[in-house]
Amino acid sequence: MITKPKGTYDLYGTEGKLYSYISALVDEYMVNYNYSKIRTPIFESSELFHRGVGETTDIVTKETYDFQDRGGRSITLRPEGTAGVVRSFIENKMYGNKNDPIKMYYNGTMYRYERPQAGRFRELTQIGAEVFNSDEAATDAEVISLGYYILKDLGLENVVVKLNTLGDLESRKSYTDALVKYLKPKINDLCEDCQRRLETNPLRVLDCKFDAESDILKNVPKISGYLNKESQDRFNKLKDLLTMLDVDYEIDENIVRGLDYYDHDVWEYYLEDGSLALGGGGRYNNLVSTLGGPDIPAVGFAFGIDRIIALLKDRLSEKELETNIDAYIMAVSEEEKLYALKLSQDLRLNNIITEYTTNNLSLKSQFKIADSLNAKFLIILNNEDLQKGLINIKDNATKEETKIDESSIIDYLLSNI
Ligand code: HAM
């Protein structure tokens, strides 16, 4: 038997339904917030992620799926969605009028060669949103609250936004200097990765999963002590706006994010009692120009849909996960079955959720299937009635049975379901 690759899973049944449900809810929100859908390739040239996500990040150094295609090109399966959207934004010159926000969202699989564990996959699905052309704190507040209210609407009531700022380039430079000064004498007590990170990208030391609980990392200088006035004012403004929008947030100075393109505010969505981030995002004002485009500011976030599906699955009751159909058509003879084929199409085209079987099953088996699907109405066909143009219909809750004219079946169901 051929089995699925390590770190992947097959989405079907309850998880499949939850994925559709989440996607549909997000689609609704995106219409209301006036975002349009973007789909970019799953594979891109490797250089995009090296330059975009950052040469020295874990994602690029350890986790990418890289290969040469048959033309000898260096290709990478996307580890995240932002770099591809920015590449497309530049390549298709979507800049628009520089004052108009360009708002896009995506829903797709990403690939990270991580050590598989609960909530951490090698093929993962993200839904993300990106906004270009606005550098206002109000845009960040709007984007953060969009993600927050989607999670709440999904039933994840106790969601909280963990918020931090990395400040502007100047603030980050003085913070990085202070961090290096603090870490240098202690670095031999940290892991090999941290030793390497101190040389290549000191902020990444704060991201270390291995040494996170060490006293050295717990006592590092905090970014808040190194923000210049502009960065501080901007962050304060964002906090006020989030309060106004009723977004539950808390400041967490350990949130530095695992990607290099951020500046100013960064955040992650958590459940109050949860340890895995359900999503994360931030402002990235330099990425468009780093990737060869004009100087255009941007902000965005992405959800980890696999983690959200797992949470919702645990929280929903058996009842909520059940299939519920409007009508089940029962037919035994060949004539009845032909009639059922046509009638099921008519009902379905009228938005009535309908099922029937094409297999040769006894009426008893068909009753069982109808029950397992929680059918509201049973349409029990029989030749004699059909010849008179009549249909037998039974309300499965009250058990009341009536015969109605076949021409009124759709109206009857629509007014009773
Ligand atoms: P990220 O924090 O790397 O950000 O990923 C976003 C979310 O994807 C995480 O919070 C997590 O829920 C989920 N995720 C990440 N890795 C895995 C994994 N191995 N298995 C399951 N779920 C995972 C980004 O990717 C940025 N592009 C977000 C962004 C958009 N920033 C600005 N715009």
Short mmCIF file of C-alpha atoms and ligand atoms in Angstrom, two decimals:
data_model
loop_
_atom_site.label_atom_id
_atom_site.label_comp_id
_atom_site.label_asym_id
_atom_site.label_seq_id
_atom_site.Cartn_x
_atom_site.Cartn_y
_atom_site.Cartn_z
CA MET A 1 0.00 0.00 0.00
CA ILE A 2 1.26 3.47 -0.84
CA THR A 3 0.87 5.81 2.14
CA LYS A 4 0.77 9.58 2.42
CA PRO A 5 4.07 11.45 2.83
CA LYS A 6 5.17 12.23 6.38
CA GLY A 7 3.72 15.46 7.75
CA THR A 8 0.70 15.49 5.43
CA TYR A 9 -2.91 14.45 5.96
CA ASP A 10 -5.95 13.74 3.86
CA LEU A 11 -8.78 16.20 4.32
CA TYR A 12 -12.19 14.53 4.10
CA GLY A 13 -15.38 13.89 6.08
CA THR A 14 -15.81 16.24 9.05
CA GLU A 15 -12.51 18.03 8.38
CA GLY A 16 -13.52 18.49 4.75
CA LYS A 17 -16.83 20.04 5.81
CA LEU A 18 -15.12 22.33 8.30
CA TYR A 19 -12.67 23.48 5.63
CA SER A 20 -15.57 24.41 3.32
CA TYR A 21 -17.37 26.12 6.19
CA ILE A 22 -14.32 28.19 7.18
CA SER A 23 -13.55 29.09 3.56
CA ALA A 24 -17.15 30.19 2.94
CA LEU A 25 -17.23 32.33 6.08
CA VAL A 26 -13.92 33.96 5.17
CA ASP A 27 -15.23 34.60 1.62
CA GLU A 28 -18.22 36.43 3.14
CA TYR A 29 -16.00 38.57 5.36
CA MET A 30 -13.72 39.40 2.45
CA VAL A 31 -16.66 40.58 0.36
CA ASN A 32 -17.82 42.82 3.22
CA TYR A 33 -14.31 44.20 3.71
CA ASN A 34 -13.87 44.59 -0.08
CA TYR A 35 -10.90 42.24 -0.60
CA SER A 36 -10.48 40.40 -3.89
CA LYS A 37 -9.16 36.89 -4.32
CA ILE A 38 -5.63 36.25 -5.58
CA ARG A 39 -4.13 32.89 -6.53
CA THR A 40 -0.40 32.64 -7.14
CA PRO A 41 1.64 29.54 -8.04
CA ILE A 42 2.45 26.93 -5.41
CA PHE A 43 6.02 26.89 -6.73
CA GLU A 44 8.10 29.99 -7.35
CA SER A 45 11.73 30.61 -8.16
CA SER A 46 13.79 29.91 -5.02
CA GLU A 47 15.29 33.39 -5.08
CA LEU A 48 11.90 34.90 -4.21
CA PHE A 49 11.85 33.27 -0.77
CA HIS A 50 15.56 33.78 -0.12
CA ARG A 51 15.18 37.51 -0.74
CA GLY A 52 11.63 37.85 0.57
CA VAL A 53 11.32 35.67 3.67
CA GLY A 54 15.00 36.09 4.58
CA GLU A 55 18.20 34.16 3.85
CA THR A 56 18.89 33.46 7.52
CA THR A 57 15.40 32.52 8.76
CA ASP A 58 14.66 28.94 9.84
CA ILE A 59 12.01 28.74 7.16
CA VAL A 60 14.54 29.34 4.38
CA THR A 61 17.63 27.65 5.84
CA LYS A 62 15.94 24.48 7.09
CA GLU A 63 12.37 24.16 5.95
CA THR A 64 11.97 24.81 2.25
CA TYR A 65 11.23 22.14 -0.33
CA ASP A 66 13.74 23.00 -3.04
CA PHE A 67 14.29 21.23 -6.33
CA GLN A 68 15.60 21.75 -9.80
CA ASP A 69 12.99 21.42 -12.50
CA ARG A 70 13.69 19.66 -15.79
CA GLY A 71 14.91 22.96 -17.24
CA GLY A 72 17.53 23.28 -14.49
CA ARG A 73 15.71 26.13 -12.73
CA SER A 74 15.94 26.39 -8.96
CA ILE A 75 12.37 26.08 -7.66
CA THR A 76 10.86 26.20 -4.16
CA LEU A 77 7.42 25.11 -2.98
CA ARG A 78 6.04 28.20 -1.28
CA PRO A 79 6.49 28.11 2.52
CA GLU A 80 4.05 31.03 2.92
CA GLY A 81 1.83 33.26 0.80
CA THR A 82 3.07 36.83 1.24
CA ALA A 83 6.21 36.67 -0.94
CA GLY A 84 4.24 35.28 -3.90
CA VAL A 85 1.51 37.91 -3.57
CA VAL A 86 4.14 40.67 -3.46
CA ARG A 87 5.92 39.17 -6.49
CA SER A 88 2.60 39.17 -8.35
CA PHE A 89 1.75 42.69 -7.17
CA ILE A 90 5.02 43.95 -8.64
CA GLU A 91 5.02 41.82 -11.80
CA ASN A 92 1.44 42.78 -12.69
CA LYS A 93 2.01 46.42 -11.72
CA MET A 94 -1.04 46.41 -9.47
CA TYR A 95 0.11 49.61 -7.77
CA GLY A 96 -3.01 51.47 -8.84
CA ASN A 97 -3.40 55.00 -7.67
CA LYS A 98 -0.81 55.19 -4.92
CA ASN A 99 -3.47 56.36 -2.48
CA ASP A 100 -5.91 53.50 -3.04
CA PRO A 101 -5.46 50.53 -0.79
CA ILE A 102 -5.15 47.32 -2.84
CA LYS A 103 -6.66 44.51 -0.77
CA MET A 104 -6.23 40.84 -1.62
CA TYR A 105 -6.72 37.47 0.05
CA TYR A 106 -5.76 33.89 -0.69
CA ASN A 107 -6.52 30.37 0.42
CA GLY A 108 -4.02 27.65 -0.38
CA THR A 109 -1.43 25.09 0.63
CA MET A 110 2.09 25.95 1.78
CA TYR A 111 5.05 23.62 2.34
CA ARG A 112 7.51 23.60 5.22
CA TYR A 113 9.90 20.76 5.97
CA GLU A 114 9.28 20.91 9.73
CA ARG A 115 9.42 18.16 12.32
CA PRO A 116 5.82 16.89 12.24
CA GLN A 117 3.94 17.13 15.53
CA ALA A 118 0.47 18.12 16.70
CA GLY A 119 -0.61 21.17 14.70
CA ARG A 120 2.61 21.26 12.69
CA PHE A 121 2.49 19.82 9.20
CA ARG A 122 4.73 19.74 6.14
CA GLU A 123 1.80 20.59 3.91
CA LEU A 124 -0.32 23.26 5.58
CA THR A 125 -3.19 25.44 4.45
CA GLN A 126 -3.25 29.17 5.02
CA ILE A 127 -5.87 31.79 4.40
CA GLY A 128 -4.18 35.15 4.29
CA ALA A 129 -4.94 38.79 3.53
CA GLU A 130 -2.61 41.54 2.32
CA VAL A 131 -3.21 45.29 1.98
CA PHE A 132 -0.92 47.53 -0.08
CA ASN A 133 -0.66 51.32 -0.41
CA SER A 134 -1.48 52.47 3.10
CA ASP A 135 0.91 53.15 5.95
CA GLU A 136 -1.74 54.28 8.45
CA ALA A 137 -2.11 52.64 11.86
CA ALA A 138 -5.86 52.53 11.10
CA THR A 139 -5.19 50.06 8.28
CA ASP A 140 -3.26 47.82 10.67
CA ALA A 141 -6.12 48.05 13.16
CA GLU A 142 -8.61 47.12 10.46
CA VAL A 143 -6.53 44.14 9.31
CA ILE A 144 -5.94 42.87 12.86
CA SER A 145 -9.63 43.19 13.69
CA LEU A 146 -10.67 41.43 10.45
CA GLY A 147 -8.73 38.31 11.52
CA TYR A 148 -9.92 38.63 15.11
CA TYR A 149 -13.62 38.80 14.22
CA ILE A 150 -13.40 35.93 11.74
CA LEU A 151 -12.01 33.70 14.50
CA LYS A 152 -14.72 34.85 16.89
CA ASP A 153 -17.41 34.20 14.30
CA LEU A 154 -16.02 30.69 13.85
CA GLY A 155 -16.93 30.11 17.48
CA LEU A 156 -13.44 30.67 18.91
CA GLU A 157 -14.75 33.13 21.46
CA ASN A 158 -11.66 33.34 23.67
CA VAL A 159 -9.30 34.51 20.94
CA VAL A 160 -6.68 37.06 21.90
CA VAL A 161 -4.24 39.04 19.78
CA LYS A 162 -0.64 39.00 21.03
CA LEU A 163 0.82 42.23 19.80
CA ASN A 164 4.31 43.68 19.59
CA THR A 165 6.19 46.26 17.58
CA LEU A 166 9.60 45.92 15.96
CA GLY A 167 9.70 49.68 15.40
CA ASP A 168 11.21 51.34 12.36
CA LEU A 169 14.71 50.60 10.98
CA GLU A 170 16.39 53.06 13.34
CA SER A 171 14.69 51.63 16.44
CA ARG A 172 15.39 48.10 15.36
CA LYS A 173 19.05 48.89 14.78
CA SER A 174 19.54 50.31 18.28
CA TYR A 175 17.62 47.35 19.75
CA THR A 176 19.69 44.82 17.77
CA ASP A 177 22.90 46.49 18.99
CA ALA A 178 21.71 46.22 22.59
CA LEU A 179 20.68 42.61 22.07
CA VAL A 180 24.08 41.65 20.64
CA LYS A 181 25.86 43.43 23.49
CA TYR A 182 23.74 41.50 26.02
CA LEU A 183 24.00 38.10 24.31
CA LYS A 184 27.67 38.08 23.26
CA PRO A 185 29.17 37.19 26.66
CA LYS A 186 26.51 34.52 27.25
CA ILE A 187 26.23 32.99 23.83
CA ASN A 188 28.19 29.80 24.59
CA ASP A 189 25.42 28.81 26.99
CA LEU A 190 22.84 28.88 24.20
CA CYS A 191 22.24 26.32 21.46
CA GLU A 192 24.24 26.09 18.24
CA ASP A 193 21.43 27.67 16.27
CA CYS A 194 21.42 30.69 18.59
CA GLN A 195 25.19 31.00 18.21
CA ARG A 196 24.79 31.09 14.46
CA ARG A 197 21.82 33.46 14.65
CA LEU A 198 23.76 35.93 16.80
CA GLU A 199 26.19 36.31 13.89
CA THR A 200 23.67 36.31 11.03
CA ASN A 201 20.40 37.68 12.39
CA PRO A 202 20.37 38.44 16.14
CA LEU A 203 16.60 39.07 16.40
CA ARG A 204 16.03 35.43 15.45
CA VAL A 205 17.61 34.36 18.77
CA LEU A 206 14.36 35.51 20.40
CA ASP A 207 12.54 33.00 18.23
CA CYS A 208 14.50 30.01 19.49
CA LYS A 209 12.18 27.18 20.47
CA PHE A 210 14.99 25.28 22.19
CA ASP A 211 16.28 27.97 24.58
CA ALA A 212 13.00 29.88 25.03
CA GLU A 213 12.76 29.00 28.73
CA SER A 214 16.39 29.79 29.62
CA ASP A 215 17.07 32.69 32.00
CA ILE A 216 19.29 34.24 29.35
CA LEU A 217 16.40 34.60 26.94
CA LYS A 218 13.88 35.47 29.61
CA ASN A 219 15.99 38.45 30.68
CA VAL A 220 16.92 39.88 27.28
CA PRO A 221 16.47 43.64 26.81
CA LYS A 222 13.00 44.48 25.50
CA ILE A 223 12.31 46.33 22.27
CA SER A 224 10.03 48.80 24.08
CA GLY A 225 13.12 50.42 25.64
CA TYR A 226 14.62 51.17 22.21
CA LEU A 227 11.75 52.63 20.18
CA ASN A 228 12.22 56.12 18.82
CA LYS A 229 9.40 58.61 19.36
CA GLU A 230 7.82 58.04 15.96
CA SER A 231 7.65 54.28 16.40
CA GLN A 232 6.35 54.62 19.93
CA ASP A 233 3.62 57.10 18.88
CA ARG A 234 2.57 54.87 16.05
CA PHE A 235 2.29 51.84 18.31
CA ASN A 236 0.29 53.79 20.90
CA LYS A 237 -2.11 54.93 18.22
CA LEU A 238 -2.62 51.36 17.04
CA LYS A 239 -3.37 50.21 20.58
CA ASP A 240 -5.99 52.96 21.00
CA LEU A 241 -7.63 51.99 17.71
CA LEU A 242 -7.78 48.31 18.66
CA THR A 243 -9.43 49.24 21.92
CA MET A 244 -11.97 51.31 20.00
CA LEU A 245 -12.67 48.32 17.71
CA ASP A 246 -13.18 46.04 20.74
CA VAL A 247 -10.29 43.77 19.83
CA ASP A 248 -8.97 41.86 22.81
CA TYR A 249 -5.17 42.23 22.63
CA GLU A 250 -2.22 41.91 24.95
CA ILE A 251 1.34 43.10 24.50
CA ASP A 252 3.86 40.29 24.17
CA GLU A 253 7.41 41.46 23.56
CA ASN A 254 8.54 37.96 22.64
CA ILE A 255 6.56 38.03 19.42
CA VAL A 256 9.21 38.77 16.79
CA ARG A 257 7.85 36.44 14.06
CA GLY A 258 9.89 33.93 12.07
CA LEU A 259 10.07 35.92 8.84
CA ASP A 260 12.43 38.80 8.10
CA TYR A 261 10.19 41.19 6.24
CA TYR A 262 8.38 42.85 9.14
CA ASP A 263 8.69 46.28 10.63
CA HIS A 264 6.48 48.15 13.11
CA ASP A 265 3.64 46.06 14.48
CA VAL A 266 3.56 42.27 14.45
CA TRP A 267 0.93 40.05 16.02
CA GLU A 268 -0.28 36.50 16.45
CA TYR A 269 -3.74 35.12 17.17
CA TYR A 270 -4.01 32.66 20.06
CA LEU A 271 -6.74 31.17 22.17
CA GLU A 272 -6.41 32.36 25.78
CA ASP A 273 -5.60 28.81 26.87
CA GLY A 274 -3.78 27.73 23.70
CA SER A 275 -0.10 27.40 22.93
CA LEU A 276 -0.22 27.19 19.12
CA ALA A 277 -0.63 30.36 17.05
CA LEU A 278 -3.77 30.24 14.91
CA GLY A 279 -2.40 32.97 12.69
CA GLY A 280 0.11 35.73 12.51
CA GLY A 281 0.90 38.88 10.62
CA GLY A 282 2.45 42.27 10.61
CA ARG A 283 3.43 45.32 8.65
CA TYR A 284 6.10 44.92 5.98
CA ASN A 285 6.89 48.30 4.49
CA ASN A 286 10.16 47.27 2.82
CA LEU A 287 9.25 43.98 1.14
CA VAL A 288 7.86 45.44 -2.09
CA SER A 289 11.04 47.43 -2.69
CA THR A 290 13.29 44.55 -1.55
CA LEU A 291 11.71 42.42 -4.25
CA GLY A 292 12.34 45.04 -6.93
CA GLY A 293 9.12 47.06 -6.79
CA PRO A 294 8.49 50.68 -5.85
CA ASP A 295 8.50 51.92 -2.30
CA ILE A 296 5.01 50.75 -1.26
CA PRO A 297 3.95 49.96 2.31
CA ALA A 298 1.92 46.86 3.14
CA VAL A 299 0.41 44.89 5.99
CA GLY A 300 -1.24 41.47 6.27
CA PHE A 301 -1.79 38.24 8.16
CA ALA A 302 -2.40 34.56 7.54
CA PHE A 303 -4.34 31.91 9.46
CA GLY A 304 -3.21 28.31 9.83
CA ILE A 305 -6.37 26.58 8.70
CA ASP A 306 -5.32 23.06 9.75
CA ARG A 307 -5.03 24.22 13.35
CA ILE A 308 -8.39 25.97 13.22
CA ILE A 309 -10.07 22.88 11.75
CA ALA A 310 -8.63 20.71 14.54
CA LEU A 311 -9.92 23.13 17.20
CA LEU A 312 -13.39 23.40 15.71
CA LYS A 313 -13.62 19.62 15.36
CA ASP A 314 -12.91 19.22 19.07
CA ARG A 315 -15.45 21.84 20.02
CA LEU A 316 -18.40 20.85 17.87
CA SER A 317 -20.88 18.39 19.27
CA GLU A 318 -21.86 15.21 17.40
CA LYS A 319 -25.14 16.93 16.60
CA GLU A 320 -23.49 19.89 14.91
CA LEU A 321 -21.31 17.60 12.80
CA GLU A 322 -24.24 15.57 11.50
CA THR A 323 -25.41 15.78 7.91
CA ASN A 324 -28.88 17.28 7.57
CA ILE A 325 -30.74 17.01 4.31
CA ASP A 326 -34.11 18.40 3.31
CA ALA A 327 -35.53 15.49 1.35
CA TYR A 328 -34.76 11.82 0.79
CA ILE A 329 -36.42 10.19 -2.22
CA MET A 330 -37.25 6.51 -1.96
CA ALA A 331 -37.69 4.37 -5.03
CA VAL A 332 -37.60 0.63 -5.70
CA SER A 333 -38.96 -0.21 -9.17
CA GLU A 334 -37.14 0.88 -12.34
CA GLU A 335 -39.90 3.45 -13.13
CA GLU A 336 -39.70 4.89 -9.61
CA LYS A 337 -35.92 5.09 -9.84
CA LEU A 338 -36.06 6.91 -13.17
CA TYR A 339 -38.57 9.32 -11.68
CA ALA A 340 -36.28 9.81 -8.65
CA LEU A 341 -33.34 10.71 -10.88
CA LYS A 342 -35.32 13.49 -12.56
CA LEU A 343 -37.07 14.68 -9.39
CA SER A 344 -33.80 14.85 -7.41
CA GLN A 345 -32.35 17.13 -10.10
CA ASP A 346 -35.45 19.40 -10.04
CA LEU A 347 -35.31 19.70 -6.25
CA ARG A 348 -31.55 20.31 -6.12
CA LEU A 349 -31.80 23.00 -8.79
CA ASN A 350 -34.31 24.69 -6.48
CA ASN A 351 -31.89 24.74 -3.53
CA ILE A 352 -33.50 21.80 -1.76
CA ILE A 353 -30.80 19.52 -0.31
CA THR A 354 -31.79 16.14 -1.69
CA GLU A 355 -30.50 12.58 -1.68
CA TYR A 356 -31.62 9.24 -3.11
CA THR A 357 -29.87 6.04 -4.09
CA THR A 358 -29.28 4.63 -7.55
CA ASN A 359 -28.46 1.23 -6.01
CA ASN A 360 -30.99 -1.60 -5.71
CA LEU A 361 -31.87 -1.28 -2.04
CA SER A 362 -34.96 -2.37 -0.14
CA LEU A 363 -37.30 0.31 1.23
CA LYS A 364 -36.13 -0.67 4.72
CA SER A 365 -32.48 0.10 3.86
CA GLN A 366 -33.53 3.37 2.29
CA PHE A 367 -35.39 4.38 5.48
CA LYS A 368 -32.18 3.71 7.40
CA ILE A 369 -30.13 5.90 5.09
CA ALA A 370 -32.72 8.69 5.30
CA ASP A 371 -32.52 8.54 9.10
CA SER A 372 -28.74 8.62 9.11
CA LEU A 373 -28.90 11.76 6.96
CA ASN A 374 -31.52 13.34 9.26
CA ALA A 375 -33.84 13.88 6.30
CA LYS A 376 -36.60 16.36 7.10
CA PHE A 377 -38.94 14.91 4.47
CA LEU A 378 -39.23 11.45 2.95
CA ILE A 379 -40.59 11.29 -0.57
CA ILE A 380 -41.85 7.75 -0.96
CA LEU A 381 -42.48 7.04 -4.63
CA ASN A 382 -44.80 4.31 -5.86
CA ASN A 383 -45.90 3.44 -9.39
CA GLU A 384 -49.64 3.67 -8.76
CA ASP A 385 -49.55 7.18 -7.36
CA LEU A 386 -47.07 8.35 -9.98
CA GLN A 387 -49.48 7.30 -12.73
CA LYS A 388 -52.08 9.60 -11.16
CA GLY A 389 -49.52 12.41 -10.92
CA LEU A 390 -49.36 12.14 -7.10
CA ILE A 391 -46.40 12.04 -4.72
CA ASN A 392 -46.33 10.63 -1.21
CA ILE A 393 -44.49 12.83 1.22
CA LYS A 394 -43.82 12.22 4.89
CA ASP A 395 -42.69 14.73 7.48
CA ASN A 396 -40.02 12.77 9.29
CA ALA A 397 -40.44 14.70 12.55
CA THR A 398 -44.25 14.55 12.92
CA LYS A 399 -44.52 11.29 10.90
CA GLU A 400 -47.49 12.88 9.11
CA GLU A 401 -47.93 11.57 5.57
CA THR A 402 -49.72 13.38 2.70
CA LYS A 403 -50.25 12.91 -1.00
CA ILE A 404 -49.69 15.99 -3.10
CA ASP A 405 -49.89 16.80 -6.78
CA GLU A 406 -46.46 16.35 -8.40
CA SER A 407 -46.60 19.87 -9.82
CA SER A 408 -46.66 21.38 -6.32
CA ILE A 409 -43.83 19.35 -4.72
CA ILE A 410 -41.20 22.09 -5.01
CA ASP A 411 -43.48 24.79 -3.56
CA TYR A 412 -44.56 22.40 -0.80
CA LEU A 413 -40.98 21.63 0.22
CA LEU A 414 -39.79 25.22 -0.07
CA SER A 415 -42.51 26.43 2.26
CA ASN A 416 -41.99 23.62 4.79
CA ILE A 417 -38.23 23.08 5.09
P1 HAM B 1 3.41 32.46 9.82
O1 HAM B 1 3.30 32.91 11.24
O2 HAM B 1 4.70 31.82 9.42
O3 HAM B 1 3.13 33.75 8.93
O4 HAM B 1 2.23 31.47 9.47
C1 HAM B 1 0.88 31.84 9.72
C2 HAM B 1 0.15 30.70 10.40
O5 HAM B 1 0.27 29.50 9.64
C3 HAM B 1 0.72 30.32 11.76
O6 HAM B 1 0.22 31.17 12.77
C4 HAM B 1 0.19 28.91 11.92
O7 HAM B 1 -1.16 28.93 12.38
C5 HAM B 1 0.19 28.39 10.51
N1 HAM B 1 1.37 27.51 10.31
C6 HAM B 1 2.65 27.85 10.10
N2 HAM B 1 3.43 26.77 9.98
C7 HAM B 1 2.62 25.68 10.12
C8 HAM B 1 2.81 24.26 10.07
N3 HAM B 1 4.00 23.73 9.83
N4 HAM B 1 1.72 23.46 10.25
C9 HAM B 1 0.49 23.99 10.48
N5 HAM B 1 0.26 25.32 10.52
C10 HAM B 1 1.29 26.15 10.34
C11 HAM B 1 3.14 33.76 7.58
O8 HAM B 1 3.20 32.76 6.89
C12 HAM B 1 3.02 35.14 6.99
N6 HAM B 1 3.05 35.01 5.52
C13 HAM B 1 1.75 35.83 7.45
C14 HAM B 1 1.62 37.20 6.88
C15 HAM B 1 0.82 37.61 5.87
N7 HAM B 1 2.32 38.27 7.24
C16 HAM B 1 1.97 39.32 6.52
N8 HAM B 1 1.06 38.91 5.66
#
